[in-house]
């Protein structure tokens, strides 16, 4: 079944959904995006995604394409038109179509707004049951990883490098030897009963799932340390996990071929997933 997508004001079958070759998202990766998960036809943490979108747009001095109320209505309409029960909604805003120039286009150039759905399992995933293997790779991204831009070539290459090494995903590592994050998720280790994840800065994306998980971990009595950790510390950890809008909390069972604990998903990762899923489903809109 062909999806119904949204392009600059119109709901269109995917085969008719088109943007200009002059769009700055296409020519310069001059765009930002959000991914919101849908479970039971409802949006998970929509307010968090809108807050981060606002911030990304602000950091790049890009106009908002429309109001957040409109964006909510478009998300809901896409869920309805595609009968989406479980999956995700991808939203992208770019600085619009203009003559190619490193300078921003003239004021008044309309931003482009594109959304589409992708159906697929979120709650029940093989990766959650068995845990994922990660491989460490150099972090080759730019210095503003806190902005959710569509420049995803470096993490895409990182993921392919990890797959070539037989892993499921990459953990990217800075020149200082500290893990930044996964190719499309935040990274955590559990050691000595403490949950450790890198502190917020320009070095990582400020995950919406991360914010909830850090809060929930503290609320459930866990000790959370927000600080960088090295690859060596991660390999010696009792367990590890990742978080993202689509992975929720997914256990990591090995790093560069080194098994963590007994090599199966750890109890704290499982518990964090349960707590996160329960809260986010209860709050979904
Ligand atoms: N870090 C990176 C680099 C990401 O691309 C993502 C999500 O796409 C995340 C972290 C997780 O963010 P969120 O929990 O908001 O999905």
Short mmCIF file of C-alpha atoms and ligand atoms in Angstrom, two decimals:
data_model
loop_
_atom_site.label_atom_id
_atom_site.label_comp_id
_atom_site.label_asym_id
_atom_site.label_seq_id
_atom_site.Cartn_x
_atom_site.Cartn_y
_atom_site.Cartn_z
CA UNK A 1 0.00 0.00 0.00
CA UNK A 2 1.36 3.38 -1.01
CA UNK A 3 1.81 5.79 1.88
CA UNK A 4 0.23 9.18 2.09
CA UNK A 5 2.92 11.75 2.81
CA UNK A 6 2.87 15.47 3.55
CA UNK A 7 4.76 17.97 1.37
CA UNK A 8 4.47 21.73 1.86
CA UNK A 9 0.78 21.86 2.61
CA UNK A 10 -0.43 18.86 0.61
CA UNK A 11 -1.17 15.25 1.51
CA UNK A 12 0.15 13.22 -1.42
CA UNK A 13 0.69 9.56 -2.35
CA UNK A 14 4.41 8.87 -1.97
CA UNK A 15 4.95 8.58 -5.75
CA UNK A 16 3.75 12.18 -6.16
CA UNK A 17 5.66 13.59 -3.19
CA UNK A 18 8.43 15.77 -4.60
CA UNK A 19 10.66 18.69 -3.60
CA UNK A 20 12.72 21.05 -5.76
CA UNK A 21 16.28 20.13 -6.84
CA UNK A 22 17.16 23.62 -5.53
CA UNK A 23 16.05 22.76 -2.02
CA UNK A 24 18.88 23.58 0.39
CA UNK A 25 18.23 20.35 2.25
CA UNK A 26 19.17 18.47 -0.93
CA UNK A 27 22.08 20.73 -1.96
CA UNK A 28 23.61 21.59 1.43
CA UNK A 29 22.05 19.39 4.11
CA UNK A 30 20.61 22.71 5.32
CA UNK A 31 17.77 21.16 7.25
CA UNK A 32 16.71 19.66 10.55
CA UNK A 33 14.50 16.73 11.41
CA UNK A 34 12.62 14.91 14.13
CA UNK A 35 11.42 11.34 14.47
CA UNK A 36 8.39 10.68 16.63
CA UNK A 37 7.38 7.15 17.52
CA UNK A 38 3.79 5.95 17.20
CA UNK A 39 2.37 3.15 19.35
CA UNK A 40 -1.30 2.24 19.31
CA UNK A 41 -1.84 5.12 16.88
CA UNK A 42 -0.56 7.63 19.48
CA UNK A 43 2.50 9.88 19.51
CA UNK A 44 5.23 9.29 22.09
CA UNK A 45 6.74 12.41 23.69
CA UNK A 46 5.51 14.78 20.97
CA UNK A 47 6.09 17.85 23.16
CA UNK A 48 9.74 16.87 23.64
CA UNK A 49 10.29 16.49 19.90
CA UNK A 50 8.66 19.86 19.22
CA UNK A 51 10.83 21.54 21.86
CA UNK A 52 13.97 20.13 20.27
CA UNK A 53 12.78 21.10 16.77
CA UNK A 54 12.28 24.66 17.98
CA UNK A 55 15.80 24.66 19.41
CA UNK A 56 17.38 23.19 16.24
CA UNK A 57 15.60 25.79 14.09
CA UNK A 58 16.69 28.58 16.43
CA UNK A 59 20.35 27.48 16.45
CA UNK A 60 20.38 27.56 12.63
CA UNK A 61 18.37 30.80 12.36
CA UNK A 62 15.79 28.95 10.27
CA UNK A 63 12.13 29.98 10.18
CA UNK A 64 9.53 27.61 11.61
CA UNK A 65 7.41 26.27 8.74
CA UNK A 66 4.15 26.49 10.68
CA UNK A 67 2.82 26.43 14.24
CA UNK A 68 3.29 23.49 16.61
CA UNK A 69 -0.48 23.05 16.71
CA UNK A 70 -0.43 22.61 12.94
CA UNK A 71 2.44 20.14 13.20
CA UNK A 72 0.47 18.10 15.74
CA UNK A 73 -2.55 18.12 13.43
CA UNK A 74 -0.40 16.97 10.49
CA UNK A 75 1.12 14.14 12.55
CA UNK A 76 -2.35 12.99 13.57
CA UNK A 77 -3.69 13.23 10.04
CA UNK A 78 -0.79 11.10 8.74
CA UNK A 79 -1.50 8.50 11.43
CA UNK A 80 -5.15 8.50 10.36
CA UNK A 81 -4.61 8.43 6.60
CA UNK A 82 -2.02 5.66 6.84
CA UNK A 83 -3.87 3.71 9.56
CA UNK A 84 -0.55 3.72 11.42
CA UNK A 85 -0.66 1.60 14.56
CA UNK A 86 3.04 1.18 15.27
CA UNK A 87 6.03 2.85 13.65
CA UNK A 88 7.36 6.35 13.29
CA UNK A 89 6.73 9.73 11.74
CA UNK A 90 9.69 11.49 10.14
CA UNK A 91 9.53 15.29 9.90
CA UNK A 92 12.05 17.43 8.00
CA UNK A 93 12.30 21.20 7.72
CA UNK A 94 14.79 22.83 5.36
CA UNK A 95 15.67 26.44 4.59
CA UNK A 96 13.72 26.05 1.36
CA UNK A 97 14.50 26.25 -2.35
CA UNK A 98 16.69 29.08 -3.65
CA UNK A 99 19.57 29.74 -6.06
CA UNK A 100 22.61 27.86 -4.82
CA UNK A 101 24.64 30.19 -2.63
CA UNK A 102 26.54 29.76 0.63
CA UNK A 103 24.73 32.85 1.91
CA UNK A 104 21.25 32.18 3.25
CA UNK A 105 18.41 32.79 0.78
CA UNK A 106 16.53 36.11 0.88
CA UNK A 107 14.24 36.72 3.86
CA UNK A 108 10.79 35.42 3.09
CA UNK A 109 12.01 32.24 1.34
CA UNK A 110 9.59 29.60 2.51
CA UNK A 111 11.03 26.72 4.51
CA UNK A 112 10.21 23.26 3.12
CA UNK A 113 8.24 20.91 5.33
CA UNK A 114 8.04 17.19 4.60
CA UNK A 115 6.61 14.39 6.73
CA UNK A 116 6.16 10.71 6.11
CA UNK A 117 5.29 7.60 8.09
CA UNK A 118 7.22 4.36 8.38
CA UNK A 119 5.33 1.39 9.81
CA UNK A 120 7.19 -1.26 11.82
CA UNK A 121 7.41 -2.95 15.21
CA UNK A 122 8.49 -0.79 18.12
CA UNK A 123 7.43 -2.68 21.25
CA UNK A 124 8.48 -6.19 20.22
CA UNK A 125 11.86 -6.32 18.56
CA UNK A 126 14.40 -9.09 18.16
CA UNK A 127 17.16 -6.57 19.03
CA UNK A 128 15.59 -6.07 22.45
CA UNK A 129 15.25 -9.78 23.18
CA UNK A 130 18.84 -10.66 22.30
CA UNK A 131 20.54 -7.27 22.82
CA UNK A 132 22.76 -5.61 20.22
CA UNK A 133 26.48 -5.78 19.52
CA UNK A 134 28.29 -2.50 19.04
CA UNK A 135 31.66 -1.71 17.50
CA UNK A 136 33.57 1.46 18.30
CA UNK A 137 34.53 3.76 15.41
CA UNK A 138 36.01 7.28 15.24
CA UNK A 139 33.47 10.08 15.53
CA UNK A 140 33.92 12.07 12.30
CA UNK A 141 30.95 14.43 12.72
CA UNK A 142 30.95 18.24 12.95
CA UNK A 143 31.13 20.15 16.23
CA UNK A 144 27.39 20.92 16.67
CA UNK A 145 25.95 17.47 17.21
CA UNK A 146 23.39 18.98 19.57
CA UNK A 147 21.52 20.29 16.50
CA UNK A 148 19.47 17.57 14.82
CA UNK A 149 20.52 18.29 11.23
CA UNK A 150 20.06 16.05 8.21
CA UNK A 151 23.84 15.76 7.69
CA UNK A 152 23.91 12.06 8.49
CA UNK A 153 26.73 10.83 6.26
CA UNK A 154 29.28 10.37 9.08
CA UNK A 155 26.93 8.30 11.27
CA UNK A 156 25.79 6.34 8.22
CA UNK A 157 29.44 5.49 7.41
CA UNK A 158 29.98 4.68 11.11
CA UNK A 159 27.08 2.23 11.06
CA UNK A 160 28.39 0.56 7.89
CA UNK A 161 31.86 0.25 9.43
CA UNK A 162 30.33 -1.37 12.52
CA UNK A 163 28.31 -3.77 10.36
CA UNK A 164 31.42 -4.70 8.38
CA UNK A 165 32.94 -5.68 11.73
CA UNK A 166 29.98 -7.96 12.45
CA UNK A 167 28.24 -5.58 14.89
CA UNK A 168 24.71 -4.18 14.78
CA UNK A 169 25.62 -0.55 15.41
CA UNK A 170 28.47 1.85 16.06
CA UNK A 171 29.48 3.67 19.20
CA UNK A 172 31.36 6.74 18.04
CA UNK A 173 34.51 7.75 19.89
CA UNK A 174 36.16 11.17 20.06
CA UNK A 175 39.88 11.77 19.57
CA UNK A 176 40.18 11.85 23.37
CA UNK A 177 39.10 8.19 23.60
CA UNK A 178 35.71 8.95 25.17
CA UNK A 179 32.50 7.55 23.69
CA UNK A 180 30.21 10.26 22.35
CA UNK A 181 27.08 8.29 21.35
CA UNK A 182 25.67 5.66 19.02
CA UNK A 183 25.14 6.29 15.29
CA UNK A 184 21.52 7.27 16.02
CA UNK A 185 21.12 6.83 19.77
CA UNK A 186 22.58 7.80 23.14
CA UNK A 187 24.97 5.41 24.88
CA UNK A 188 25.00 4.21 28.51
CA UNK A 189 27.00 1.81 30.64
CA UNK A 190 26.12 0.33 34.01
CA UNK A 191 29.04 -0.19 36.37
CA UNK A 192 29.14 -0.72 40.12
CA UNK A 193 25.35 -0.16 40.26
CA UNK A 194 25.64 3.27 38.57
CA UNK A 195 24.14 4.25 35.23
CA UNK A 196 26.70 6.36 33.34
CA UNK A 197 25.91 8.43 30.25
CA UNK A 198 27.69 11.35 28.66
CA UNK A 199 26.64 14.79 29.92
CA UNK A 200 24.79 17.18 27.61
CA UNK A 201 27.00 19.43 25.47
CA UNK A 202 27.57 20.20 21.77
CA UNK A 203 29.26 16.78 21.47
CA UNK A 204 26.02 14.76 21.47
CA UNK A 205 22.41 14.99 20.44
CA UNK A 206 20.20 15.80 23.42
CA UNK A 207 18.04 12.72 23.14
CA UNK A 208 14.39 13.07 24.05
CA UNK A 209 14.42 9.46 25.23
CA UNK A 210 17.64 10.17 27.16
CA UNK A 211 15.94 12.98 29.09
CA UNK A 212 13.11 10.64 30.18
CA UNK A 213 15.41 7.73 30.96
CA UNK A 214 17.81 9.82 33.07
CA UNK A 215 14.86 11.23 35.02
CA UNK A 216 13.18 7.82 35.43
CA UNK A 217 16.43 6.18 36.53
CA UNK A 218 16.81 8.76 39.29
CA UNK A 219 13.12 8.46 40.23
CA UNK A 220 13.42 4.69 40.57
CA UNK A 221 16.34 5.10 42.96
CA UNK A 222 19.22 4.47 40.57
CA UNK A 223 22.46 6.34 40.79
CA UNK A 224 23.01 8.24 37.52
CA UNK A 225 26.33 9.84 36.59
CA UNK A 226 26.30 12.19 33.59
CA UNK A 227 29.92 12.18 32.45
CA UNK A 228 32.01 10.84 29.57
CA UNK A 229 33.30 7.25 29.71
CA UNK A 230 36.12 5.60 27.79
CA UNK A 231 35.95 2.53 25.55
CA UNK A 232 38.03 0.62 28.12
CA UNK A 233 35.58 1.54 30.91
CA UNK A 234 32.66 0.47 28.72
CA UNK A 235 34.21 -2.92 27.94
CA UNK A 236 34.71 -3.55 31.66
CA UNK A 237 31.10 -2.52 32.51
CA UNK A 238 28.48 -4.91 33.90
CA UNK A 239 26.00 -3.96 31.20
CA UNK A 240 25.23 -1.29 28.62
CA UNK A 241 22.30 0.04 26.64
CA UNK A 242 21.23 2.63 24.10
CA UNK A 243 18.20 4.90 23.92
CA UNK A 244 16.36 6.56 21.04
CA UNK A 245 12.81 7.38 20.01
CA UNK A 246 12.54 4.16 18.00
CA UNK A 247 14.82 1.84 20.02
CA UNK A 248 13.38 3.06 23.36
CA UNK A 249 15.86 1.31 25.68
CA UNK A 250 17.74 -1.48 23.91
CA UNK A 251 20.38 -3.57 25.69
CA UNK A 252 23.97 -3.77 24.38
CA UNK A 253 25.54 -7.19 24.96
CA UNK A 254 29.03 -6.72 23.51
CA UNK A 255 31.48 -3.98 22.59
CA UNK A 256 34.15 -4.71 19.94
CA UNK A 257 33.52 -8.41 20.50
CA UNK A 258 33.97 -8.17 24.30
CA UNK A 259 30.88 -9.63 26.02
CA UNK A 260 29.40 -7.59 28.86
CA UNK A 261 28.44 -9.61 31.94
CA UNK A 262 27.19 -13.00 30.76
CA UNK A 263 26.61 -11.68 27.23
CA UNK A 264 22.83 -11.39 27.55
CA UNK A 265 20.67 -8.28 28.16
CA UNK A 266 21.32 -6.91 31.64
CA UNK A 267 18.70 -6.47 34.39
CA UNK A 268 19.03 -2.68 34.62
CA UNK A 269 18.58 -2.23 30.87
CA UNK A 270 15.48 -4.45 31.01
CA UNK A 271 14.10 -2.57 33.99
CA UNK A 272 14.74 0.83 32.38
CA UNK A 273 12.94 -0.32 29.25
CA UNK A 274 9.91 -1.48 31.23
CA UNK A 275 9.73 1.76 33.20
CA UNK A 276 10.23 3.91 30.09
CA UNK A 277 7.65 2.02 28.01
CA UNK A 278 5.05 2.13 30.79
CA UNK A 279 5.44 5.88 31.29
CA UNK A 280 5.61 6.86 27.65
CA UNK A 281 2.60 4.80 26.64
CA UNK A 282 0.61 6.28 29.52
CA UNK A 283 1.52 9.80 28.33
CA UNK A 284 1.19 9.23 24.57
CA UNK A 285 -1.20 11.61 22.80
N1 LIG B 1 21.96 10.57 19.19
C1 LIG B 1 21.87 10.64 17.85
C2 LIG B 1 23.11 10.94 17.07
C3 LIG B 1 20.65 10.44 17.20
O1 LIG B 1 20.58 10.52 15.85
C4 LIG B 1 19.51 10.13 17.97
C5 LIG B 1 18.20 9.93 17.33
O2 LIG B 1 18.05 9.98 16.15
C6 LIG B 1 19.64 10.05 19.36
C7 LIG B 1 20.87 10.29 19.94
C8 LIG B 1 18.46 9.73 20.23
O3 LIG B 1 17.58 10.82 20.32
P1 LIG B 1 16.02 10.59 20.62
O4 LIG B 1 15.95 9.85 21.92
O5 LIG B 1 15.48 11.95 20.72
O6 LIG B 1 15.50 9.79 19.48
#
